[in-house]
mmCIF file of C-alpha atoms in Angstrom:
data_model
loop_
_atom_site.group_PDB
_atom_site.id
_atom_site.type_symbol
_atom_site.label_atom_id
_atom_site.label_comp_id
_atom_site.label_asym_id
_atom_site.label_seq_id
_atom_site.Cartn_x
_atom_site.Cartn_y
_atom_site.Cartn_z
ATOM 1 C CA UNK A 539 204.708 -31.250 -127.799
ATOM 2 C CA UNK A 540 203.932 -34.855 -126.934
ATOM 3 C CA UNK A 541 200.242 -34.127 -127.348
ATOM 4 C CA UNK A 542 200.881 -34.036 -131.084
ATOM 5 C CA UNK A 543 201.602 -37.755 -131.023
ATOM 6 C CA UNK A 544 197.849 -38.070 -131.406
ATOM 7 C CA UNK A 545 198.065 -36.465 -134.832
ATOM 8 C CA UNK A 546 196.362 -39.370 -136.614
ATOM 9 C CA UNK A 547 193.306 -38.569 -134.566
ATOM 10 C CA UNK A 548 193.671 -34.828 -134.787
ATOM 11 C CA UNK A 549 193.319 -34.763 -138.574
ATOM 12 C CA UNK A 550 189.752 -35.815 -137.967
ATOM 13 C CA UNK A 551 189.162 -32.433 -136.393
ATOM 14 C CA UNK A 552 189.750 -30.550 -139.640
ATOM 15 C CA UNK A 553 186.719 -32.059 -141.348
ATOM 16 C CA UNK A 554 183.899 -29.690 -142.123
ATOM 17 C CA UNK A 555 181.057 -30.600 -139.841
ATOM 18 C CA UNK A 556 178.594 -31.033 -142.704
ATOM 19 C CA UNK A 557 177.466 -34.589 -142.000
ATOM 20 C CA UNK A 558 176.557 -36.591 -138.937
ATOM 21 C CA UNK A 559 179.679 -38.752 -139.094
ATOM 22 C CA UNK A 560 181.962 -35.736 -139.389
ATOM 23 C CA UNK A 561 180.219 -33.957 -136.526
ATOM 24 C CA UNK A 562 180.573 -36.938 -134.194
ATOM 25 C CA UNK A 563 184.210 -37.499 -135.266
ATOM 26 C CA UNK A 564 185.035 -33.853 -134.587
ATOM 27 C CA UNK A 565 183.528 -34.044 -131.110
ATOM 28 C CA UNK A 566 185.272 -37.370 -130.469
ATOM 29 C CA UNK A 567 188.690 -35.986 -131.383
ATOM 30 C CA UNK A 568 188.179 -33.089 -128.991
ATOM 31 C CA UNK A 569 187.234 -35.481 -126.204
ATOM 32 C CA UNK A 570 190.336 -37.537 -126.888
ATOM 33 C CA UNK A 571 192.573 -34.484 -126.712
ATOM 34 C CA UNK A 572 191.094 -33.884 -123.259
ATOM 35 C CA UNK A 573 192.016 -37.432 -122.198
ATOM 36 C CA UNK A 574 188.404 -38.624 -122.059
ATOM 37 C CA UNK A 575 188.921 -41.990 -123.728
ATOM 38 C CA UNK A 576 185.570 -43.603 -122.951
ATOM 39 C CA UNK A 577 183.528 -40.608 -124.083
ATOM 40 C CA UNK A 578 185.683 -40.205 -127.166
ATOM 41 C CA UNK A 579 185.353 -43.833 -128.163
ATOM 42 C CA UNK A 580 181.572 -43.750 -127.742
ATOM 43 C CA UNK A 581 181.390 -40.760 -130.083
ATOM 44 C CA UNK A 582 183.603 -42.508 -132.633
ATOM 45 C CA UNK A 583 181.199 -45.450 -132.516
ATOM 46 C CA UNK A 584 178.370 -43.040 -133.340
ATOM 47 C CA UNK A 585 180.487 -41.565 -136.127
ATOM 48 C CA UNK A 586 181.105 -45.029 -137.566
ATOM 49 C CA UNK A 587 177.394 -45.815 -137.652
ATOM 50 C CA UNK A 588 176.652 -42.474 -139.290
ATOM 51 C CA UNK A 589 179.367 -42.952 -141.931
ATOM 52 C CA UNK A 590 177.911 -46.329 -142.842
ATOM 53 C CA UNK A 591 174.421 -44.867 -143.002
ATOM 54 C CA UNK A 592 175.801 -42.170 -145.307
ATOM 55 C CA UNK A 593 177.705 -44.798 -147.378
ATOM 56 C CA UNK A 594 180.771 -42.578 -147.019
ATOM 57 C CA UNK A 595 183.793 -44.906 -147.274
ATOM 58 C CA UNK A 596 186.308 -42.098 -146.751
ATOM 59 C CA UNK A 597 184.706 -41.042 -143.470
ATOM 60 C CA UNK A 598 184.284 -44.673 -142.436
ATOM 61 C CA UNK A 599 187.968 -45.358 -143.040
ATOM 62 C CA UNK A 600 189.056 -42.323 -141.053
ATOM 63 C CA UNK A 601 186.876 -43.291 -138.119
ATOM 64 C CA UNK A 602 188.053 -46.909 -138.169
ATOM 65 C CA UNK A 603 191.675 -45.728 -138.103
ATOM 66 C CA UNK A 604 190.927 -43.472 -135.146
ATOM 67 C CA UNK A 605 189.187 -46.276 -133.272
ATOM 68 C CA UNK A 606 192.090 -48.622 -134.010
ATOM 69 C CA UNK A 607 194.545 -46.074 -132.619
ATOM 70 C CA UNK A 608 192.549 -45.833 -129.404
ATOM 71 C CA UNK A 609 192.437 -49.618 -129.105
ATOM 72 C CA UNK A 610 196.193 -49.776 -129.673
ATOM 73 C CA UNK A 611 196.760 -47.166 -126.988
ATOM 74 C CA UNK A 612 194.554 -49.161 -124.615
ATOM 75 C CA UNK A 613 196.567 -52.351 -125.425
ATOM 76 C CA UNK A 614 193.636 -54.085 -127.130
ATOM 77 C CA UNK A 615 195.675 -55.210 -130.091
ATOM 78 C CA UNK A 616 193.353 -57.837 -131.547
ATOM 79 C CA UNK A 617 190.438 -55.425 -131.790
ATOM 80 C CA UNK A 618 192.719 -52.712 -133.214
ATOM 81 C CA UNK A 619 193.823 -55.083 -135.953
ATOM 82 C CA UNK A 620 190.227 -56.002 -136.745
ATOM 83 C CA UNK A 621 189.337 -52.340 -137.208
ATOM 84 C CA UNK A 622 192.298 -51.717 -139.509
ATOM 85 C CA UNK A 623 191.367 -54.776 -141.572
ATOM 86 C CA UNK A 624 187.957 -53.183 -142.246
ATOM 87 C CA UNK A 625 189.441 -50.017 -143.747
ATOM 88 C CA UNK A 626 189.035 -49.839 -147.520
ATOM 89 C CA UNK A 627 192.352 -48.283 -148.431
ATOM 90 C CA UNK A 628 191.285 -47.562 -152.000
ATOM 91 C CA UNK A 629 188.666 -45.130 -150.668
ATOM 92 C CA UNK A 630 191.192 -43.079 -148.679
ATOM 93 C CA UNK A 631 192.976 -39.943 -149.808
ATOM 94 C CA UNK A 632 196.772 -39.775 -149.488
ATOM 95 C CA UNK A 633 196.691 -38.409 -145.932
ATOM 96 C CA UNK A 634 194.292 -41.164 -144.984
ATOM 97 C CA UNK A 635 196.551 -43.817 -146.490
ATOM 98 C CA UNK A 636 199.547 -42.473 -144.587
ATOM 99 C CA UNK A 637 197.478 -42.313 -141.387
ATOM 100 C CA UNK A 638 196.571 -45.953 -142.006
ATOM 101 C CA UNK A 639 200.259 -46.781 -142.418
ATOM 102 C CA UNK A 640 201.030 -44.958 -139.174
ATOM 103 C CA UNK A 641 198.308 -46.893 -137.352
ATOM 104 C CA UNK A 642 199.593 -50.224 -138.694
ATOM 105 C CA UNK A 643 203.204 -49.440 -137.777
ATOM 106 C CA UNK A 644 202.160 -48.330 -134.300
ATOM 107 C CA UNK A 645 200.168 -51.518 -133.765
ATOM 108 C CA UNK A 646 203.069 -53.737 -134.856
ATOM 109 C CA UNK A 647 205.601 -51.817 -132.759
ATOM 110 C CA UNK A 648 203.437 -51.920 -129.651
ATOM 111 C CA UNK A 649 203.240 -55.697 -130.017
ATOM 112 C CA UNK A 650 207.000 -55.975 -130.455
ATOM 113 C CA UNK A 651 206.622 -57.164 -134.067
ATOM 114 C CA UNK A 652 209.494 -55.029 -135.264
ATOM 115 C CA UNK A 653 210.528 -57.153 -138.238
ATOM 116 C CA UNK A 654 206.970 -57.046 -139.558
ATOM 117 C CA UNK A 655 206.920 -53.274 -139.108
ATOM 118 C CA UNK A 656 210.183 -52.926 -141.049
ATOM 119 C CA UNK A 657 208.772 -55.072 -143.847
ATOM 120 C CA UNK A 658 205.623 -52.947 -144.001
ATOM 121 C CA UNK A 659 207.610 -49.712 -144.040
ATOM 122 C CA UNK A 660 209.899 -51.026 -146.779
ATOM 123 C CA UNK A 661 206.917 -51.937 -148.956
ATOM 124 C CA UNK A 662 205.571 -48.378 -149.131
ATOM 125 C CA UNK A 663 206.733 -46.057 -151.966
ATOM 126 C CA UNK A 664 208.812 -43.344 -150.339
ATOM 127 C CA UNK A 665 207.279 -40.725 -152.637
ATOM 128 C CA UNK A 666 203.980 -41.324 -150.825
ATOM 129 C CA UNK A 667 205.593 -40.879 -147.411
ATOM 130 C CA UNK A 668 207.090 -37.533 -148.425
ATOM 131 C CA UNK A 669 203.784 -35.909 -149.454
ATOM 132 C CA UNK A 670 201.727 -35.508 -146.217
ATOM 133 C CA UNK A 671 202.295 -32.767 -143.651
ATOM 134 C CA UNK A 672 205.691 -32.567 -141.944
ATOM 135 C CA UNK A 673 204.058 -33.586 -138.674
ATOM 136 C CA UNK A 674 202.592 -36.781 -140.116
ATOM 137 C CA UNK A 675 205.828 -37.542 -141.949
ATOM 138 C CA UNK A 676 207.780 -37.011 -138.731
ATOM 139 C CA UNK A 677 205.533 -39.381 -136.841
ATOM 140 C CA UNK A 678 205.916 -42.016 -139.564
ATOM 141 C CA UNK A 679 209.695 -41.656 -139.446
ATOM 142 C CA UNK A 680 209.612 -42.136 -135.648
ATOM 143 C CA UNK A 681 207.583 -45.334 -136.001
ATOM 144 C CA UNK A 682 209.939 -46.594 -138.718
ATOM 145 C CA UNK A 683 212.960 -45.755 -136.551
ATOM 146 C CA UNK A 684 211.506 -47.671 -133.631
ATOM 147 C CA UNK A 685 210.855 -50.651 -135.902
ATOM 148 C CA UNK A 686 214.452 -50.635 -137.137
ATOM 149 C CA UNK A 687 215.769 -50.287 -133.584
ATOM 150 C CA UNK A 688 213.675 -53.231 -132.435
ATOM 151 C CA UNK A 689 214.945 -55.265 -135.387
ATOM 152 C CA UNK A 690 218.538 -54.502 -134.395
ATOM 153 C CA UNK A 691 219.264 -52.189 -137.353
ATOM 154 C CA UNK A 692 220.751 -49.212 -135.518
ATOM 155 C CA UNK A 693 222.073 -47.508 -138.649
ATOM 156 C CA UNK A 694 218.676 -47.302 -140.328
ATOM 157 C CA UNK A 695 217.013 -46.367 -137.046
ATOM 158 C CA UNK A 696 219.358 -43.375 -136.712
ATOM 159 C CA UNK A 697 218.668 -42.330 -140.314
ATOM 160 C CA UNK A 698 214.944 -42.349 -139.675
ATOM 161 C CA UNK A 699 215.374 -40.374 -136.448
ATOM 162 C CA UNK A 700 217.465 -37.790 -138.310
ATOM 163 C CA UNK A 701 214.669 -37.478 -140.863
ATOM 164 C CA UNK A 702 212.105 -37.107 -138.085
ATOM 165 C CA UNK A 703 214.141 -34.405 -136.382
ATOM 166 C CA UNK A 704 214.375 -32.381 -139.592
ATOM 167 C CA UNK A 705 210.649 -32.751 -140.224
ATOM 168 C CA UNK A 706 209.522 -31.935 -136.710
ATOM 169 C CA UNK A 707 212.107 -29.128 -136.427
ATOM 170 C CA UNK A 708 211.691 -28.768 -132.675
ATOM 171 C CA UNK A 709 207.903 -28.753 -132.957
ATOM 172 C CA UNK A 710 207.475 -32.041 -131.073
ATOM 173 C CA UNK A 711 210.498 -32.518 -128.796
ATOM 174 C CA UNK A 712 208.630 -34.815 -126.450
ATOM 175 C CA UNK A 713 207.472 -37.117 -129.242
ATOM 176 C CA UNK A 714 210.997 -37.422 -130.632
ATOM 177 C CA UNK A 715 212.591 -37.865 -127.203
ATOM 178 C CA UNK A 716 210.106 -40.594 -126.292
ATOM 179 C CA UNK A 717 210.737 -42.495 -129.529
ATOM 180 C CA UNK A 718 214.504 -42.152 -129.150
ATOM 181 C CA UNK A 719 214.177 -43.281 -125.552
ATOM 182 C CA UNK A 720 212.352 -46.449 -126.541
ATOM 183 C CA UNK A 721 214.954 -47.162 -129.214
ATOM 184 C CA UNK A 722 217.778 -46.651 -126.708
ATOM 185 C CA UNK A 723 216.063 -48.981 -124.257
ATOM 186 C CA UNK A 724 215.798 -51.656 -126.968
ATOM 187 C CA UNK A 725 219.546 -51.240 -127.542
ATOM 188 C CA UNK A 726 220.236 -51.728 -123.821
ATOM 189 C CA UNK A 727 221.325 -48.112 -123.300
ATOM 190 C CA UNK A 728 219.475 -47.531 -120.047
ATOM 191 C CA UNK A 729 221.090 -44.270 -118.964
ATOM 192 C CA UNK A 730 220.569 -42.674 -122.360
ATOM 193 C CA UNK A 731 216.987 -43.932 -122.461
ATOM 194 C CA UNK A 732 216.260 -42.528 -119.009
ATOM 195 C CA UNK A 733 217.559 -39.068 -119.917
ATOM 196 C CA UNK A 734 215.446 -39.057 -123.080
ATOM 197 C CA UNK A 735 212.363 -40.244 -121.192
ATOM 198 C CA UNK A 736 212.938 -37.419 -118.693
ATOM 199 C CA UNK A 737 212.768 -34.878 -121.539
ATOM 200 C CA UNK A 738 209.623 -36.514 -122.907
ATOM 201 C CA UNK A 739 208.011 -36.600 -119.471
ATOM 202 C CA UNK A 740 208.654 -32.911 -118.882
ATOM 203 C CA UNK A 741 207.210 -32.028 -122.281
ATOM 204 C CA UNK A 742 204.160 -34.229 -121.734
ATOM 205 C CA UNK A 743 203.384 -32.731 -118.341
ATOM 206 C CA UNK A 744 203.726 -29.218 -119.794
ATOM 207 C CA UNK A 745 201.312 -30.185 -122.573
ATOM 208 C CA UNK A 746 198.813 -31.630 -120.082
ATOM 209 C CA UNK A 747 198.793 -34.998 -121.851
ATOM 210 C CA UNK A 748 197.954 -37.409 -119.031
ATOM 211 C CA UNK A 749 197.996 -40.501 -121.235
ATOM 212 C CA UNK A 750 201.488 -39.858 -122.555
ATOM 213 C CA UNK A 751 202.821 -38.920 -119.122
ATOM 214 C CA UNK A 752 201.520 -42.178 -117.647
ATOM 215 C CA UNK A 753 202.952 -44.135 -120.583
ATOM 216 C CA UNK A 754 206.359 -42.501 -120.212
ATOM 217 C CA UNK A 755 206.344 -43.243 -116.478
ATOM 218 C CA UNK A 756 205.741 -46.919 -117.269
ATOM 219 C CA UNK A 757 208.562 -47.158 -119.786
ATOM 220 C CA UNK A 758 210.921 -45.119 -117.634
ATOM 221 C CA UNK A 759 210.244 -47.359 -114.660
ATOM 222 C CA UNK A 760 210.753 -50.469 -116.804
ATOM 223 C CA UNK A 761 214.431 -49.599 -117.274
ATOM 224 C CA UNK A 762 215.178 -50.675 -113.686
ATOM 225 C CA UNK A 763 211.909 -51.975 -112.193
ATOM 226 C CA UNK A 764 213.478 -53.054 -108.902
ATOM 227 C CA UNK A 765 214.449 -49.516 -107.876
ATOM 228 C CA UNK A 766 212.268 -47.540 -105.494
ATOM 229 C CA UNK A 767 212.070 -44.622 -107.935
ATOM 230 C CA UNK A 768 210.750 -46.993 -110.596
ATOM 231 C CA UNK A 769 208.228 -48.458 -108.205
ATOM 232 C CA UNK A 770 206.934 -44.951 -107.576
ATOM 233 C CA UNK A 771 206.669 -44.382 -111.325
ATOM 234 C CA UNK A 772 204.653 -47.582 -111.759
ATOM 235 C CA UNK A 773 202.308 -46.505 -108.976
ATOM 236 C CA UNK A 774 201.802 -43.043 -110.473
ATOM 237 C CA UNK A 775 201.323 -44.565 -113.910
ATOM 238 C CA UNK A 776 198.756 -47.094 -112.662
ATOM 239 C CA UNK A 777 196.835 -44.400 -110.814
ATOM 240 C CA UNK A 778 196.727 -42.172 -113.891
ATOM 241 C CA UNK A 779 195.572 -44.978 -116.175
ATOM 242 C CA UNK A 780 192.857 -45.942 -113.696
ATOM 243 C CA UNK A 781 191.551 -42.378 -113.725
ATOM 244 C CA UNK A 782 191.725 -42.335 -117.527
ATOM 245 C CA UNK A 783 189.624 -45.490 -117.680
ATOM 246 C CA UNK A 784 192.323 -47.677 -119.270
ATOM 247 C CA UNK A 785 192.393 -50.914 -117.219
ATOM 248 C CA UNK A 786 194.822 -52.816 -119.451
ATOM 249 C CA UNK A 787 197.406 -50.064 -119.133
ATOM 250 C CA UNK A 788 196.720 -49.840 -115.416
ATOM 251 C CA UNK A 789 197.261 -53.573 -114.913
ATOM 252 C CA UNK A 790 200.452 -53.523 -116.987
ATOM 253 C CA UNK A 791 201.929 -50.948 -114.621
ATOM 254 C CA UNK A 792 200.625 -52.778 -111.535
ATOM 255 C CA UNK A 793 202.315 -56.035 -112.602
ATOM 256 C CA UNK A 794 205.706 -54.424 -112.046
ATOM 257 C CA UNK A 795 204.864 -53.084 -108.605
ATOM 258 C CA UNK A 796 206.346 -54.681 -105.489
ATOM 259 C CA UNK A 797 209.190 -56.445 -107.318
ATOM 260 C CA UNK A 798 211.672 -57.825 -104.787
ATOM 261 C CA UNK A 799 214.974 -55.986 -104.719
#
């Protein structure tokens, strides 16, 4: 399910709610799953303050990663990078370190810095990547594949996608289809990308993930922005992002509206 693309945030929900920071982070992750970005972010801010009051560097790092992911999703890349720079990696456990890697790769890919993402991925010991849960590993492989595709290395992109497919094992068809769709679009394969985006869109709607559905509509429309069907997708995407309280995403979709045919 595409909803599982938020896995970096969902691992916050498994914390025992023994401290103030963990309690706020748990509540924030639940809000985020419901698509309530503003409420979720406010709770993560409370969790960050609590973690610093508790002098808990592990909790602080987890919260900063979650906040950076939200900022990346809302296209606020500078702020996302600032949050990631504050994370003390030495205080994280292995899952936390891999979640940090995922957040960094996602941020670079969303900015189109594919070569930088490839360099980051290549610098990480592969033994570390193979230790977290299959779901986290699969997400990392998808981000690495997208980086390779953006850098023009189709062979390595396909290898990473094959790894992701084995790891996800049908558990996240929408996530994999969306990533493959973006890679196909980067390779100029519009028809293939559109068919993959259609699979991802169907999965996202079934999962009730409004953010991912709106995002897929934007990317699907971007394949041929001058077409009336694409214009409708941009409109639906902009409307959804407005209701989700994500103005940057809304404006990105609106910029491609009313393109002359």
